[in-house]
Coordinates of C-alpha atoms in Angstrom, one line a residue:
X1 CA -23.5 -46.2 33.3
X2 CA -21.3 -44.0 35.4
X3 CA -18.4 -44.4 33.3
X4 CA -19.9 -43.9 30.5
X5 CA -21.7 -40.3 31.5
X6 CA -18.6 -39.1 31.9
X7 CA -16.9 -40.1 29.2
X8 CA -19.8 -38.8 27.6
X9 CA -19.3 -35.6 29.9
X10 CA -15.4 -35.4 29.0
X11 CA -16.0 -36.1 25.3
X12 CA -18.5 -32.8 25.4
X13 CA -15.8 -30.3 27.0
X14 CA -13.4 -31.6 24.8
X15 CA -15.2 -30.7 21.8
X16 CA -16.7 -27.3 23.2
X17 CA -13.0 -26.7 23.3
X18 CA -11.8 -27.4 20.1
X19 CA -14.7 -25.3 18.8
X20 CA -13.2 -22.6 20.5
X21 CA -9.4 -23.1 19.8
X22 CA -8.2 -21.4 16.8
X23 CA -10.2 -18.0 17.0
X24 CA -7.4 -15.6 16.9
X25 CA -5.8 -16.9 13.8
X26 CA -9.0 -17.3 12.0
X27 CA -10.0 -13.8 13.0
X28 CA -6.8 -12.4 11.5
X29 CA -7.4 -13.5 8.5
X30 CA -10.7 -12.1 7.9
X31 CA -9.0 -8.8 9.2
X32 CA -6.8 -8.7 6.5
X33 CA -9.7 -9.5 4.2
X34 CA -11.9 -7.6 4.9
X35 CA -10.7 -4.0 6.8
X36 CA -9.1 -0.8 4.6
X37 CA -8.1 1.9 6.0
X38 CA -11.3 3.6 4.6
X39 CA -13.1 0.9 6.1
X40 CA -14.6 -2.5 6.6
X41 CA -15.8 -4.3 3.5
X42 CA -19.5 -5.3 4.9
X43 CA -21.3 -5.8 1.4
X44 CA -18.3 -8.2 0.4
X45 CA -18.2 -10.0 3.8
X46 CA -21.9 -10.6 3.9
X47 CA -22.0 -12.2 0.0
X48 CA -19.2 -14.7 1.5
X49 CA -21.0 -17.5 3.5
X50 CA -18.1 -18.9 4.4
X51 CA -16.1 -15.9 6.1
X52 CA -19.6 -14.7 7.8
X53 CA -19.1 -18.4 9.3
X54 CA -15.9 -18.4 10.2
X55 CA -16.6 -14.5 11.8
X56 CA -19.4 -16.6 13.9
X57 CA -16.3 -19.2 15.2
X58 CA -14.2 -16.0 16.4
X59 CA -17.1 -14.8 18.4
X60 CA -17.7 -18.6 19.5
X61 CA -14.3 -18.7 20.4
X62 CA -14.5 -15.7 22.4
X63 CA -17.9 -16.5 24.4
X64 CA -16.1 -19.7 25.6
X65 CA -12.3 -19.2 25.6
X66 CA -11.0 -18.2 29.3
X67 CA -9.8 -14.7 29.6
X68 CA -5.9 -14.8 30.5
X69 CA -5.5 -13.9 34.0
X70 CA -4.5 -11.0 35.3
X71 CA -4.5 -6.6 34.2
X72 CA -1.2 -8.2 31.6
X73 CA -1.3 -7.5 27.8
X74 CA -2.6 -10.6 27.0
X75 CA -5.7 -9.9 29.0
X76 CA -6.1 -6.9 27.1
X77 CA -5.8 -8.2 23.7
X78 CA -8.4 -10.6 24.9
X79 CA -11.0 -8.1 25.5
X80 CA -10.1 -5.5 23.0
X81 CA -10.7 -8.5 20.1
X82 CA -13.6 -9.7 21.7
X83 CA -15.4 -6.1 21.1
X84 CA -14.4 -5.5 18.0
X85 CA -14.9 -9.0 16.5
X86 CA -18.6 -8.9 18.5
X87 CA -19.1 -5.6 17.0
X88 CA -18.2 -6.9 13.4
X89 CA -20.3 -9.6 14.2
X90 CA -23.8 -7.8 15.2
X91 CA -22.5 -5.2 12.4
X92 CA -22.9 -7.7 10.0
X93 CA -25.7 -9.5 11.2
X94 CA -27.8 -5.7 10.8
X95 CA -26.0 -5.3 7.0
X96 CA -27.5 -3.3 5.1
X97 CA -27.9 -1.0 7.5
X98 CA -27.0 2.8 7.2
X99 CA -25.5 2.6 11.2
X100 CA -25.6 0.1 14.2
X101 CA -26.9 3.1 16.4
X102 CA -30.3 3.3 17.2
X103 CA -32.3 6.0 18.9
X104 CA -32.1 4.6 22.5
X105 CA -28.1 3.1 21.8
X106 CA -29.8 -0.3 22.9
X107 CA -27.4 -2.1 20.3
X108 CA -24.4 -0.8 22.8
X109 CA -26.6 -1.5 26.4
X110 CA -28.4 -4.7 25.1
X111 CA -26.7 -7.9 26.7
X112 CA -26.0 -8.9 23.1
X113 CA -22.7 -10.9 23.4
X114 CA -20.7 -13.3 25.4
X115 CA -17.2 -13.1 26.5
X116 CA -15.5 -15.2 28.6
X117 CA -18.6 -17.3 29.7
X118 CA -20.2 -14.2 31.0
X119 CA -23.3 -12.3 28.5
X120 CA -22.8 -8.7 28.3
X121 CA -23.3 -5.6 26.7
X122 CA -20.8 -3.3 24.9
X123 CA -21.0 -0.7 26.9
X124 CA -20.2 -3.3 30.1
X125 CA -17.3 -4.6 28.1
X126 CA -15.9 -1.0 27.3
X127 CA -16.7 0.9 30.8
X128 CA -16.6 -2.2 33.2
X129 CA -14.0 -3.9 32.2
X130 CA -12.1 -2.6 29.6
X131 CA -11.4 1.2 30.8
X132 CA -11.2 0.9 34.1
X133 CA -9.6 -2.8 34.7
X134 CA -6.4 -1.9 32.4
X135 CA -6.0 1.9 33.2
X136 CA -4.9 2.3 29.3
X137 CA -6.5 5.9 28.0
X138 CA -4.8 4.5 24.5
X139 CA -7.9 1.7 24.7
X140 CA -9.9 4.6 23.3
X141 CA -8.3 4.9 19.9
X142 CA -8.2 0.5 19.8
X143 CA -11.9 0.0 19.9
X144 CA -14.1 0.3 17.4
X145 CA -17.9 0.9 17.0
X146 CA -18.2 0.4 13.4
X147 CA -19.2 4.1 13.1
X148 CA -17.6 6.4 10.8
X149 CA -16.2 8.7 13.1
X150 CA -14.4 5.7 15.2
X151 CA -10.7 5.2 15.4
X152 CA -10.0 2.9 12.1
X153 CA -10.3 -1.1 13.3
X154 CA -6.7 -2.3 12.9
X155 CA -6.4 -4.8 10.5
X156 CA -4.8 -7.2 12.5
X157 CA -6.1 -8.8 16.0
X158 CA -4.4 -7.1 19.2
X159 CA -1.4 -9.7 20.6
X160 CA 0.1 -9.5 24.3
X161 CA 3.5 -9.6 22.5
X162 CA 3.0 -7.0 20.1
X163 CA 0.1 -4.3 22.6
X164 CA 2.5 -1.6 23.4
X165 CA 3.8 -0.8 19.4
X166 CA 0.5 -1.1 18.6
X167 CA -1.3 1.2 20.4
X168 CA 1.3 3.6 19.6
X169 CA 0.6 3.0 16.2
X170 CA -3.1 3.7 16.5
X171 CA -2.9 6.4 18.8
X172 CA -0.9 7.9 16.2
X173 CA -3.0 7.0 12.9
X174 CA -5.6 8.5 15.0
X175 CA -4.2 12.1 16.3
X176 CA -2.4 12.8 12.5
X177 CA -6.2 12.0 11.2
X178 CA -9.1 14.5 10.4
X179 CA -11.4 12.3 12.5
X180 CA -9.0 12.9 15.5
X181 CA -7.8 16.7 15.4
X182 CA -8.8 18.6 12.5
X183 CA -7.2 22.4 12.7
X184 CA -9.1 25.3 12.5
X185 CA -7.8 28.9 11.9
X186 CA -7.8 29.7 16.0
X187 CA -7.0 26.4 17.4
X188 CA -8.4 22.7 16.8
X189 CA -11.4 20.6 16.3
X190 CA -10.8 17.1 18.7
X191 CA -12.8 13.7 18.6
X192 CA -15.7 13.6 20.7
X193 CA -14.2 10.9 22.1
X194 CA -11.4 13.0 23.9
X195 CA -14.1 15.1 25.4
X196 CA -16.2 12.0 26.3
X197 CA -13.0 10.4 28.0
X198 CA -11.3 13.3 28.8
X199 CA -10.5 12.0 32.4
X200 CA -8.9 8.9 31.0
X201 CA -6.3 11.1 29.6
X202 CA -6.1 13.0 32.5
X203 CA -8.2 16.2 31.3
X204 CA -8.2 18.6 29.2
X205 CA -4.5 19.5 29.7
X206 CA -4.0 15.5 29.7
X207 CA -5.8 15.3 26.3
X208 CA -3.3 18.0 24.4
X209 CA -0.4 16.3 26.1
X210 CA -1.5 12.9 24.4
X211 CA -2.5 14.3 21.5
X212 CA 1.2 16.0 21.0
X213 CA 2.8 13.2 22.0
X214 CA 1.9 11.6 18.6
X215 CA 1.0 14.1 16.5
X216 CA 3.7 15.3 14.0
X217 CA 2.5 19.1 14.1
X218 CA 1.5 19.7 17.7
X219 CA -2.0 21.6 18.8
X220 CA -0.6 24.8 20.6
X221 CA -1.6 25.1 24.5
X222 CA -3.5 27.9 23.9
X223 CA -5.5 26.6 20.9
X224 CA -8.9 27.5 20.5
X225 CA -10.4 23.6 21.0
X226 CA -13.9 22.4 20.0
X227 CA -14.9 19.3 19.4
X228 CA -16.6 17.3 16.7
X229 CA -19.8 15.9 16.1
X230 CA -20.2 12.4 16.3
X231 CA -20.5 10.6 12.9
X232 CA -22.5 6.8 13.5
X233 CA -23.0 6.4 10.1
X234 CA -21.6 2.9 9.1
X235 CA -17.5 2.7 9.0
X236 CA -18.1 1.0 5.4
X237 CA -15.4 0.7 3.2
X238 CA -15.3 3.4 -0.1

């Protein structure tokens, strides 16, 4: 009877671990499906049964996967694709909806997912874990919140071997884009985000020094800098 509980036992983990083997390739191709750069296809994603249950196997993945050890790259490729595929996820799961933000920003506090074996909320995931584990101010233009006025989701997952070229890349996309620095007659109009996380970058002089480092026409030192308001409508695709 022994023996057989725990084969029974060993039979179980072995399944709960194929179900959550093959996330990041199946999550790459729904990426490349389904995200533009004016957005994520959610009315297209949502007809598809199929894809919305393969989206479901990513997040399943994710909830039971082990994150990789360690403040390395892999580690945060992990947790950079587990928000956005959770947020894809939930973002779906509310479609048709005009934005995921509600009054009270419970869809970001809520303990709504599970990474790692551990249920959390976004905003634990982002300001626990993510920000202040990995040091990274370029984490800021990786994740997405499936609002308008987000950096673009990259339409590819984030790899260990590949983290450094793209950040770069978004950071870049990001800073050369309206939604990042739009230029005004006496200086510039930033991202909230880069007033929300200005001490990630290192403040305020940190934030033009990032900003320049990427951006093809640089915002003078002495610009005039405001910042924008924040757009939560739903990043959907034109």
């Amino acid at each position: 009877m022994k023996t057989s509980l725990l084969s029974a036992l060993f039979a179980l983990a072995a399944a709960n671990l194929l179900s959550a083997a093959g996330w990041e390739e199946e999550y790459a191709g729904l990426l490349k499906k389904y995200v533009t750069p004016s957005g994520v296809r959610y009315a297209a994603w949502k007809a598809n049964p199929g894809d919305l249950a393969s989206l479901r196997h990513v997040v399943d993945g994710i909830a039971g996967a082990p994150a990789p050890a360690g403040k390395g790259s892999d580690a945060l490729a992990f947790h950079l694709n587990a928000y956005n595929a959770w947020i894809l996820q939930e973002a779906l799961e509310k479609y048709p909806t005009k934005s995921v933000k509600d009054p009270l920003f419970t869809f970001f506090i809520g303990n709504r997912i599970t990474v790692a074996g551990q249920k959390m909320s976004f905003n634990r995931l982002e300001k626990e874990i993510i920000i202040p584990r990995y040091g990274e101010p370029r984490v800021h233009v990786a994740l997405n919140c499936a609002s308008r006025s987000c950096p673009p989701l990259r339409n590819e997952p984030y790899t260990g071997a590949k983290m450094n070229a793209q950040l770069d890349s978004q950071s870049k996309t990001f800073v050369e884009s309206s939604n990042g620095v739009r230029p005004t007659e006496k200086g510039a109009e930033l991202s909230a985000i880069f007033d929300w996380y200005k001490e990630d970058f290192g403040g305020a002089g940190g934030v033009l020094k990032f900003i320049n480092k990427y951006r093809s026409t640089p915002v003078p030192d002495d610009a005039r800098i405001s910042f924008q308001n924040y757009d939560w409508r739903l990043n959907e695709a034109s």
